[in-house]
Coordinates of C-alpha atoms in Angstrom, one line a residue:
M899 CA 57.1 -18.5 70.5
K900 CA 55.5 -17.4 73.7
K901 CA 54.1 -14.3 72.0
L902 CA 52.6 -16.4 69.3
V903 CA 50.8 -18.6 71.8
V904 CA 49.5 -15.6 73.7
I905 CA 48.3 -14.0 70.4
A906 CA 46.6 -17.3 69.3
L907 CA 44.9 -17.6 72.7
A908 CA 43.7 -14.0 72.6
A909 CA 42.3 -14.5 69.1
L910 CA 40.5 -17.8 70.1
S911 CA 39.0 -16.1 73.2
F912 CA 37.8 -13.2 71.1
N913 CA 36.2 -15.5 68.6
F914 CA 34.6 -17.6 71.3
Y915 CA 33.0 -14.6 73.1
S916 CA 31.9 -13.0 69.8
A917 CA 30.1 -16.3 68.8
Q918 CA 28.6 -16.6 72.2
A919 CA 27.2 -13.0 72.1
Q920 CA 25.7 -13.6 68.7
D921 CA 24.0 -16.8 69.9
S922 CA 22.6 -15.0 72.9
K923 CA 21.2 -12.2 70.7
S924 CA 19.7 -14.5 68.1
A925 CA 18.1 -16.7 70.8
Q926 CA 16.4 -13.7 72.4
K927 CA 15.1 -12.2 69.1
G928 CA 14.5 -15.3 67.1
D929 CA 12.6 -17.5 69.5
P930 CA 9.2 -17.7 67.9
K931 CA 7.6 -19.3 70.9
R932 CA 8.9 -16.5 73.2
E933 CA 7.6 -13.9 70.7
V934 CA 4.1 -15.5 70.8
V935 CA 4.0 -15.6 74.5
L936 CA 5.1 -11.9 74.7
K937 CA 2.6 -10.9 72.1
T938 CA -0.2 -12.7 73.9
E939 CA 0.8 -11.3 77.3
K940 CA 0.9 -7.8 75.9
M941 CA -2.6 -8.3 74.5
V942 CA -3.8 -9.7 77.8
K943 CA -2.6 -6.6 79.6
E944 CA -3.7 -4.0 77.1
L945 CA -7.1 -5.5 76.3
N946 CA -7.8 -6.9 79.8
L947 CA -8.5 -10.4 78.5
N948 CA -10.0 -13.1 80.7
D949 CA -8.5 -16.6 81.0
E950 CA -10.7 -18.0 78.3
Q951 CA -9.7 -15.2 75.9
R952 CA -6.1 -15.5 76.8
A953 CA -6.1 -19.2 75.9
A954 CA -7.9 -18.5 72.6
V955 CA -5.6 -15.7 71.7
M956 CA -2.5 -17.8 72.5
E957 CA -3.8 -20.6 70.3
L958 CA -4.6 -18.1 67.5
N959 CA -1.1 -16.5 67.8
I960 CA 0.6 -19.9 67.6
R961 CA -1.5 -20.9 64.6
M962 CA -0.7 -17.7 62.8
M963 CA 3.0 -17.9 63.6
D964 CA 3.1 -21.5 62.3
R965 CA 1.4 -20.4 59.1
E966 CA 3.9 -17.6 58.6
R967 CA 6.8 -19.9 59.2
I968 CA 5.7 -23.2 57.6
E969 CA 3.4 -22.1 54.7
K970 CA 5.2 -18.8 54.1
A971 CA 1.7 -17.4 53.5
D972 CA 1.0 -13.8 52.5
E973 CA 1.3 -11.6 55.6
R974 CA -1.8 -9.5 54.6
Q975 CA -3.8 -12.7 54.2
I976 CA -2.7 -13.9 57.6
E977 CA -3.4 -10.6 59.2
A978 CA -6.9 -10.5 57.7
E979 CA -7.6 -14.0 59.0
R980 CA -6.2 -13.0 62.5
N981 CA -8.6 -10.0 62.5
V982 CA -11.6 -12.2 61.7
R983 CA -10.8 -14.7 64.4
L984 CA -10.0 -12.0 66.9
Q985 CA -13.4 -10.5 66.3
A986 CA -14.9 -13.8 67.4
I987 CA -12.7 -13.9 70.6
L988 CA -12.8 -10.3 71.8
T989 CA -15.6 -8.1 72.8
Q990 CA -16.5 -5.2 70.6
E991 CA -14.7 -2.8 72.9
Q992 CA -11.6 -4.9 73.1
Y993 CA -11.5 -5.3 69.3
Q994 CA -11.9 -1.6 68.8
K995 CA -9.1 -0.9 71.2
Y996 CA -7.0 -3.5 69.4
S997 CA -7.8 -1.9 66.0
S998 CA -7.1 1.6 67.2
G999 CA -3.7 0.4 68.5
K1000 CA -2.9 -0.9 65.0
K1001 CA -3.8 2.5 63.4
E1002 CA -2.0 4.6 66.0
G1003 CA 1.2 2.6 65.7
G1004 CA 1.1 2.4 62.0
Q1005 CA 1.8 -1.3 62.3
Q1006 CA 0.4 -4.4 60.5
E1007 CA -0.1 -6.1 63.8
A1008 CA -1.0 -4.6 67.1
P1009 CA -0.5 -4.2 70.0
L1010 CA 2.9 -6.0 69.5
H1011 CA 4.6 -6.4 66.2
E1012 CA 7.8 -8.2 65.4
T1013 CA 10.1 -5.4 64.2
D1014 CA 13.0 -7.6 63.3
K1015 CA 11.7 -9.0 60.1

């Protein structure tokens, strides 16, 4: 009987820790707000954005994320819209750097792209 209780406790502990580890991983990868902040901050650093540009890019990234999640819009259409709006926010040099980063990385979005889709 004692062995049965020990085995049951061990199994419960294993299940608890496994579930907790999965929750932790999904919280890190699946938090859209965190992804938007990270994407924006990476763009700020790589493109040397000023405060006004940072706010505009953050707003744009949030809007595009919402469209992707809520409307389930076509990714190419969203990317095209993002590029048009970024051209209005960024300087020519910044946009060229952004565009060249997309081409070099072979990614749909640059400088940061969600790879876990």
